[in-house]
Amino acid sequence: MPGASSSSTARGARTTGQSVYGTRGPRGRLANLKEAAVPTAPTLVPITVEDEMEAFTGKAMPQTFQARGGTHGPPQEPLVPTLRQRWAFYLDTSHAGRWLDLIDAVLSLLQCALYVWNSTYVAPPLPGFGSLDVDKSPMPEPNFVDNFLTSALMYAPEVDNESVNVTMGIGWPGHRRKNAIPLPGLNRHLEVTLAVAMLLVWLVRLFVASSRTQFMTRVYTLLTLISTLPVFVAFAMAQTDPDTWQSYMSAGGIVYILPFRWARLHETIGLVFTPVKDPLIRTSPISRKVINVTSAIVLTLLTVTAFIHITLYRMADATAPSPTFFDVFYFTVMSSTSGLQNA
């Protein structure tokens, strides 16, 4: 019985001269009897984050967590965001980040357009013509790659007849090679300027990246470096090599890296139309899909065209006509849609 157990507990306490809870005297004994007869509620012990994690994982929380933000220890001062975190938050939550994506895409588009323009200032390579005998060698046929530019030069009053003949390929190969119409210096400086601007945009993205190691392995980073660094290498080669300065396609194996700028344009277009909370250009999911597929098809054709154009230029005979970029593009489109037999 509960009463018997309580009285026996109190009786045992009197024989030993001690109270149940350490209180002596009649009043203390009466209080002890009342407290012993009434069951007390269990004491609730607060459960901390460390206790929950320890019960879940079977391991105690590290001391670094407890010191930085755990429930143990004195309260810590609030964390202050770094400059990188503030910039990243600003670019993610404002139109500035969307404008940065748009500017990057425009720079990439201008670089691709400049590539098409610069590829017209080429002449077929002339291997082996340096040792030809001038008195016995036949005159080569006209083979300048840009017929429109040649026609314009023929009617230009400030261009003499010798320059027109050299431009049209009429004359000795060595003389034509030496006096070929060079790539305008403005074009080379424009290409270097675009490459510098693209690298600056890339550096901004690298600065605000949460993980720079992962950012360096992204497709965007690889395409940016491939599209910009060869430009500086070709510009440095042009300072000492006259052929590289006069012809855009005479930079050796570097020219095979240039078409990758079309792939970068596709990547930047995808960044512009990436769905965000506050977009600069609002498009529906279907419109974004159409834009993505269309740009992928068109830019793939342009990339293939660039590779074919470079290969034809480097492998063609010196006296054979060399097609322009648009000639190769027409051939690529026709062969892709109608087949090689109908192209």
Tab-separated table of C-alpha atoms in Angstrom:
chain	number	residue	atom	x	y	z
A	1	MET	CA	0.000	0.000	0.000
A	2	PRO	CA	1.248	3.536	-0.621
A	3	GLY	CA	0.686	4.671	2.980
A	4	ALA	CA	2.526	1.716	4.446
A	5	SER	CA	5.508	2.297	2.204
A	6	SER	CA	5.617	5.978	3.150
A	7	SER	CA	5.380	5.277	6.906
A	8	SER	CA	8.032	2.607	6.699
A	9	THR	CA	10.290	5.028	4.881
A	10	ALA	CA	9.744	7.706	7.556
A	11	ARG	CA	10.188	5.140	10.395
A	12	GLY	CA	13.468	4.013	8.899
A	13	ALA	CA	14.558	7.601	8.672
A	14	ARG	CA	13.808	8.209	12.388
A	15	THR	CA	15.807	5.158	13.468
A	16	THR	CA	18.817	6.415	11.591
A	17	GLY	CA	18.389	9.995	12.779
A	18	GLN	CA	18.065	11.337	9.248
A	19	SER	CA	15.149	12.687	7.274
A	20	VAL	CA	14.142	11.496	3.881
A	21	TYR	CA	15.291	14.763	2.169
A	22	GLY	CA	17.847	15.762	4.834
A	23	THR	CA	15.486	17.908	7.009
A	24	ARG	CA	15.433	17.378	10.836
A	25	GLY	CA	12.678	18.162	13.412
A	26	PRO	CA	8.943	17.476	13.691
A	27	ARG	CA	8.021	19.982	11.051
A	28	GLY	CA	10.604	18.637	8.766
A	29	ARG	CA	9.374	15.095	9.277
A	30	LEU	CA	5.768	16.150	8.558
A	31	ALA	CA	6.846	17.939	5.429
A	32	ASN	CA	8.857	14.985	4.364
A	33	LEU	CA	5.870	12.674	4.830
A	34	LYS	CA	3.662	14.948	2.724
A	35	GLU	CA	6.252	15.224	-0.047
A	36	ALA	CA	6.877	11.484	0.021
A	37	ALA	CA	3.143	10.745	-0.207
A	38	VAL	CA	2.597	13.102	-3.216
A	39	PRO	CA	4.438	11.982	-6.375
A	40	THR	CA	6.465	14.761	-8.008
A	41	ALA	CA	6.437	15.533	-11.709
A	42	PRO	CA	9.527	14.528	-13.659
A	43	THR	CA	12.030	17.288	-14.377
A	44	LEU	CA	12.215	18.272	-18.070
A	45	VAL	CA	15.781	18.585	-19.373
A	46	PRO	CA	16.120	20.754	-22.495
A	47	ILE	CA	17.494	18.911	-25.535
A	48	THR	CA	20.127	20.834	-27.476
A	49	VAL	CA	21.130	20.618	-31.117
A	50	GLU	CA	24.262	18.760	-30.114
A	51	ASP	CA	22.195	16.137	-28.265
A	52	GLU	CA	19.945	15.589	-31.273
A	53	MET	CA	22.882	15.269	-33.643
A	54	GLU	CA	24.650	12.909	-31.256
A	55	ALA	CA	21.523	10.745	-30.949
A	56	PHE	CA	21.084	10.738	-34.738
A	57	THR	CA	24.687	10.134	-35.808
A	58	GLY	CA	26.095	8.488	-32.699
A	59	LYS	CA	28.887	11.057	-32.603
A	60	ALA	CA	29.357	14.144	-30.517
A	61	MET	CA	29.254	17.544	-32.192
A	62	PRO	CA	32.667	19.052	-32.939
A	63	GLN	CA	33.902	21.768	-30.661
A	64	THR	CA	34.234	24.159	-33.585
A	65	PHE	CA	30.467	24.109	-34.151
A	66	GLN	CA	29.765	24.709	-30.458
A	67	ALA	CA	32.179	27.629	-30.425
A	68	ARG	CA	30.774	29.229	-33.586
A	69	GLY	CA	27.053	28.829	-33.196
A	70	GLY	CA	26.144	25.970	-30.877
A	71	THR	CA	23.952	26.246	-27.819
A	72	HIS	CA	26.878	25.846	-25.446
A	73	GLY	CA	29.120	28.697	-24.479
A	74	PRO	CA	28.584	32.456	-24.518
A	75	PRO	CA	26.595	34.052	-27.374
A	76	GLN	CA	28.679	34.931	-30.397
A	77	GLU	CA	28.686	38.160	-32.388
A	78	PRO	CA	26.596	38.153	-35.617
A	79	LEU	CA	28.508	37.198	-38.760
A	80	VAL	CA	29.307	40.052	-41.176
A	81	PRO	CA	29.081	39.128	-44.900
A	82	THR	CA	32.269	39.466	-46.862
A	83	LEU	CA	32.718	41.640	-49.935
A	84	ARG	CA	32.395	38.604	-52.193
A	85	GLN	CA	29.133	37.575	-50.509
A	86	ARG	CA	27.705	41.084	-50.823
A	87	TRP	CA	28.587	41.257	-54.513
A	88	ALA	CA	27.179	37.785	-55.153
A	89	PHE	CA	23.928	38.684	-53.387
A	90	TYR	CA	23.673	41.954	-55.317
A	91	LEU	CA	24.198	40.284	-58.706
A	92	ASP	CA	21.734	37.502	-57.889
A	93	THR	CA	18.924	39.742	-56.652
A	94	SER	CA	19.165	42.797	-58.926
A	95	HIS	CA	19.051	43.607	-62.624
A	96	ALA	CA	22.817	44.207	-62.556
A	97	GLY	CA	23.444	40.483	-62.784
A	98	ARG	CA	21.053	40.148	-65.704
A	99	TRP	CA	22.731	43.059	-67.493
A	100	LEU	CA	26.087	41.369	-66.938
A	101	ASP	CA	24.766	38.232	-68.652
A	102	LEU	CA	23.412	40.289	-71.555
A	103	ILE	CA	26.660	42.243	-72.000
A	104	ASP	CA	28.617	39.005	-71.986
A	105	ALA	CA	26.383	37.569	-74.718
A	106	VAL	CA	26.725	40.736	-76.834
A	107	LEU	CA	30.522	40.627	-76.520
A	108	SER	CA	30.526	37.014	-77.629
A	109	LEU	CA	28.257	37.850	-80.581
A	110	LEU	CA	30.550	40.698	-81.664
A	111	GLN	CA	33.558	38.403	-81.461
A	112	CYS	CA	31.863	35.873	-83.736
A	113	ALA	CA	30.853	38.576	-86.216
A	114	LEU	CA	34.401	39.935	-86.235
A	115	TYR	CA	35.688	36.439	-86.944
A	116	VAL	CA	33.544	36.230	-90.087
A	117	TRP	CA	34.727	39.664	-91.176
A	118	ASN	CA	38.399	38.928	-90.541
A	119	SER	CA	38.248	35.584	-92.336
A	120	THR	CA	37.728	37.431	-95.635
A	121	TYR	CA	41.239	38.911	-95.434
A	122	VAL	CA	43.037	35.730	-96.435
A	123	ALA	CA	44.999	34.473	-99.403
A	124	PRO	CA	45.808	30.816	-100.144
A	125	PRO	CA	49.231	29.707	-98.866
A	126	LEU	CA	51.994	29.649	-101.428
A	127	PRO	CA	54.359	26.791	-100.482
A	128	GLY	CA	57.286	26.213	-102.827
A	129	PHE	CA	56.814	29.331	-104.940
A	130	GLY	CA	59.893	31.028	-103.557
A	131	SER	CA	62.242	28.939	-105.701
A	132	LEU	CA	60.373	29.319	-108.990
A	133	ASP	CA	62.185	30.821	-111.937
A	134	VAL	CA	60.534	34.079	-112.877
A	135	ASP	CA	61.379	33.708	-116.569
A	136	LYS	CA	59.859	30.197	-116.909
A	137	SER	CA	57.045	30.095	-114.392
A	138	PRO	CA	53.504	30.570	-115.724
A	139	MET	CA	51.350	33.339	-114.416
A	140	PRO	CA	48.875	32.092	-111.777
A	141	GLU	CA	45.150	32.576	-112.193
A	142	PRO	CA	43.245	35.153	-110.125
A	143	ASN	CA	42.332	33.567	-106.853
A	144	PHE	CA	41.604	36.244	-104.289
A	145	VAL	CA	39.056	35.016	-101.784
A	146	ASP	CA	36.849	38.080	-101.541
A	147	ASN	CA	35.428	38.856	-104.966
A	148	PHE	CA	33.384	41.786	-103.719
A	149	LEU	CA	36.436	43.494	-102.243
A	150	THR	CA	38.385	42.867	-105.436
A	151	SER	CA	35.670	44.454	-107.558
A	152	ALA	CA	35.602	47.462	-105.281
A	153	LEU	CA	39.363	47.895	-105.563
A	154	MET	CA	39.247	47.780	-109.361
A	155	TYR	CA	37.106	50.931	-109.424
A	156	ALA	CA	38.809	52.713	-106.542
A	157	PRO	CA	40.622	55.789	-107.918
A	158	GLU	CA	43.227	55.874	-105.146
A	159	VAL	CA	44.448	52.300	-105.828
A	160	ASP	CA	47.037	51.891	-108.576
A	161	ASN	CA	46.941	49.170	-111.201
A	162	GLU	CA	49.782	47.202	-109.629
A	163	SER	CA	47.900	46.867	-106.343
A	164	VAL	CA	44.772	45.740	-108.192
A	165	ASN	CA	46.745	43.120	-110.089
A	166	VAL	CA	48.356	41.839	-106.910
A	167	THR	CA	44.979	41.734	-105.183
A	168	MET	CA	43.375	39.764	-108.000
A	169	GLY	CA	46.229	37.279	-108.013
A	170	ILE	CA	47.699	38.542	-111.266
A	171	GLY	CA	51.446	38.633	-110.920
A	172	TRP	CA	54.189	36.424	-109.603
A	173	PRO	CA	53.249	34.437	-106.511
A	174	GLY	CA	56.088	35.789	-104.419
A	175	HIS	CA	55.129	39.356	-105.242
A	176	ARG	CA	51.459	38.705	-104.496
A	177	ARG	CA	52.355	37.052	-101.188
A	178	LYS	CA	54.428	40.030	-100.179
A	179	ASN	CA	51.840	42.609	-101.212
A	180	ALA	CA	48.613	40.841	-100.238
A	181	ILE	CA	45.987	43.092	-98.721
A	182	PRO	CA	46.717	42.871	-94.999
A	183	LEU	CA	44.162	42.508	-92.292
A	184	PRO	CA	43.314	46.041	-91.110
A	185	GLY	CA	45.029	46.936	-87.884
A	186	LEU	CA	41.718	48.225	-86.521
A	187	ASN	CA	40.267	44.727	-86.810
A	188	ARG	CA	43.069	43.182	-84.807
A	189	HIS	CA	42.801	45.808	-82.094
A	190	LEU	CA	39.025	45.352	-81.956
A	191	GLU	CA	39.466	41.633	-81.449
A	192	VAL	CA	41.960	42.168	-78.640
A	193	THR	CA	39.625	44.707	-77.025
A	194	LEU	CA	36.716	42.260	-77.120
A	195	ALA	CA	38.895	39.538	-75.630
A	196	VAL	CA	39.934	41.821	-72.767
A	197	ALA	CA	36.310	42.789	-72.065
A	198	MET	CA	35.241	39.141	-72.031
A	199	LEU	CA	38.021	38.300	-69.584
A	200	LEU	CA	36.915	41.141	-67.297
A	201	VAL	CA	33.369	39.762	-67.205
A	202	TRP	CA	34.781	36.320	-66.489
A	203	LEU	CA	36.898	37.692	-63.629
A	204	VAL	CA	33.795	39.252	-62.058
A	205	ARG	CA	32.036	35.889	-62.172
A	206	LEU	CA	35.113	34.202	-60.740
A	207	PHE	CA	35.254	36.697	-57.863
A	208	VAL	CA	31.650	36.130	-56.772
A	209	ALA	CA	31.720	32.354	-57.262
A	210	SER	CA	31.055	30.423	-54.061
A	211	SER	CA	33.588	27.762	-55.085
A	212	ARG	CA	36.337	28.948	-57.399
A	213	THR	CA	37.574	25.401	-57.925
A	214	GLN	CA	34.213	24.295	-59.290
A	215	PHE	CA	33.886	27.499	-61.321
A	216	MET	CA	37.200	26.810	-63.067
A	217	THR	CA	35.869	23.456	-64.283
A	218	ARG	CA	32.610	24.814	-65.716
A	219	VAL	CA	31.967	24.740	-69.462
A	220	TYR	CA	31.571	28.530	-69.442
A	221	THR	CA	35.069	28.999	-68.027
A	222	LEU	CA	36.700	26.605	-70.470
A	223	LEU	CA	34.998	28.194	-73.484
A	224	THR	CA	35.903	31.698	-72.288
A	225	LEU	CA	39.590	30.856	-71.943
A	226	ILE	CA	39.631	29.036	-75.289
A	227	SER	CA	37.958	32.010	-76.999
A	228	THR	CA	40.199	34.725	-75.544
A	229	LEU	CA	43.712	33.430	-74.871
A	230	PRO	CA	44.468	32.416	-78.510
A	231	VAL	CA	43.619	35.969	-79.556
A	232	PHE	CA	46.510	37.326	-77.489
A	233	VAL	CA	48.835	34.612	-78.801
A	234	ALA	CA	47.958	35.424	-82.418
A	235	PHE	CA	48.375	39.150	-81.760
A	236	ALA	CA	51.837	38.530	-80.310
A	237	MET	CA	52.783	36.368	-83.303
A	238	ALA	CA	51.596	39.079	-85.692
A	239	GLN	CA	54.128	41.521	-84.259
A	240	THR	CA	57.023	39.476	-85.632
A	241	ASP	CA	55.489	37.412	-88.467
A	242	PRO	CA	54.389	39.449	-91.522
A	243	ASP	CA	52.214	36.623	-92.836
A	244	THR	CA	50.284	36.420	-89.580
A	245	TRP	CA	49.758	40.177	-89.612
A	246	GLN	CA	48.629	40.270	-93.247
A	247	SER	CA	46.430	37.176	-93.124
A	248	TYR	CA	43.999	36.273	-90.368
A	249	MET	CA	44.268	32.569	-91.213
A	250	SER	CA	48.078	32.334	-91.112
A	251	ALA	CA	48.491	31.869	-87.357
A	252	GLY	CA	49.285	28.165	-87.612
A	253	GLY	CA	47.333	25.628	-85.594
A	254	ILE	CA	45.779	28.376	-83.470
A	255	VAL	CA	43.183	28.993	-86.171
A	256	TYR	CA	41.535	25.658	-85.338
A	257	ILE	CA	40.741	26.980	-81.846
A	258	LEU	CA	38.955	30.091	-83.090
A	259	PRO	CA	35.639	28.374	-84.033
A	260	PHE	CA	35.027	27.502	-80.379
A	261	ARG	CA	33.784	31.063	-79.914
A	262	TRP	CA	30.515	29.957	-81.519
A	263	ALA	CA	30.062	27.425	-78.720
A	264	ARG	CA	30.683	30.165	-76.172
A	265	LEU	CA	27.995	32.294	-77.801
A	266	HIS	CA	25.518	29.449	-77.305
A	267	GLU	CA	26.537	29.207	-73.634
A	268	THR	CA	26.066	32.940	-73.015
A	269	ILE	CA	22.657	32.915	-74.725
A	270	GLY	CA	21.629	30.196	-72.296
A	271	LEU	CA	22.728	32.396	-69.376
A	272	VAL	CA	20.648	35.315	-70.643
A	273	PHE	CA	17.459	33.258	-70.745
A	274	THR	CA	18.059	31.336	-67.536
A	275	PRO	CA	14.870	31.508	-65.412
A	276	VAL	CA	15.425	33.735	-62.372
A	277	LYS	CA	13.204	35.561	-59.900
A	278	ASP	CA	13.522	38.984	-61.553
A	279	PRO	CA	14.595	38.427	-65.192
A	280	LEU	CA	15.596	41.188	-67.559
A	281	ILE	CA	13.860	39.476	-70.495
A	282	ARG	CA	10.705	37.621	-69.520
A	283	THR	CA	10.063	34.508	-71.587
A	284	SER	CA	7.868	31.484	-71.152
A	285	PRO	CA	9.359	28.000	-70.711
A	286	ILE	CA	8.309	27.088	-74.257
A	287	SER	CA	9.973	30.214	-75.682
A	288	ARG	CA	13.178	29.464	-73.801
A	289	LYS	CA	13.179	25.941	-75.192
A	290	VAL	CA	12.662	27.202	-78.738
A	291	ILE	CA	15.458	29.758	-78.367
A	292	ASN	CA	17.808	27.155	-76.941
A	293	VAL	CA	17.149	24.624	-79.706
A	294	THR	CA	17.295	27.217	-82.501
A	295	SER	CA	20.553	28.736	-81.289
A	296	ALA	CA	22.060	25.274	-80.885
A	297	ILE	CA	21.232	24.347	-84.494
A	298	VAL	CA	22.392	27.630	-86.039
A	299	LEU	CA	25.588	27.869	-84.019
A	300	THR	CA	26.430	24.237	-84.728
A	301	LEU	CA	26.184	24.947	-88.454
A	302	LEU	CA	28.387	28.016	-88.044
A	303	THR	CA	30.970	26.046	-86.071
A	304	VAL	CA	31.113	23.337	-88.733
A	305	THR	CA	31.366	26.041	-91.395
A	306	ALA	CA	34.327	27.628	-89.643
A	307	PHE	CA	36.205	24.321	-89.410
A	308	ILE	CA	35.543	23.497	-93.073
A	309	HIS	CA	36.590	26.988	-94.142
A	310	ILE	CA	39.857	26.735	-92.226
A	311	THR	CA	40.587	23.271	-93.590
A	312	LEU	CA	39.906	24.315	-97.188
A	313	TYR	CA	42.162	27.328	-96.783
A	314	ARG	CA	45.070	25.399	-95.307
A	315	MET	CA	44.791	22.352	-97.585
A	316	ALA	CA	43.965	24.117	-100.854
A	317	ASP	CA	46.444	24.540	-103.654
A	318	ALA	CA	48.048	27.943	-103.951
A	319	THR	CA	46.574	28.640	-107.376
A	320	ALA	CA	43.117	27.192	-106.628
A	321	PRO	CA	40.213	29.512	-105.844
A	322	SER	CA	39.455	29.719	-102.151
A	323	PRO	CA	35.788	30.003	-101.084
A	324	THR	CA	34.620	32.620	-98.650
A	325	PHE	CA	33.044	31.900	-95.275
A	326	PHE	CA	29.554	32.435	-96.677
A	327	ASP	CA	30.255	30.083	-99.583
A	328	VAL	CA	31.172	27.357	-97.116
A	329	PHE	CA	28.155	28.178	-94.970
A	330	TYR	CA	25.843	27.792	-97.967
A	331	PHE	CA	27.442	24.463	-98.821
A	332	THR	CA	27.119	23.278	-95.203
A	333	VAL	CA	23.449	24.209	-94.968
A	334	MET	CA	22.577	22.653	-98.311
A	335	SER	CA	24.486	19.460	-97.592
A	336	SER	CA	22.872	19.195	-94.171
A	337	THR	CA	19.328	19.639	-95.448
A	338	SER	CA	19.424	18.097	-98.934
A	339	GLY	CA	22.350	15.703	-98.756
A	340	LEU	CA	25.735	15.844	-100.403
A	341	GLN	CA	24.408	14.624	-103.755
A	342	ASN	CA	21.862	17.431	-104.060
A	343	ALA	CA	24.044	20.211	-102.592
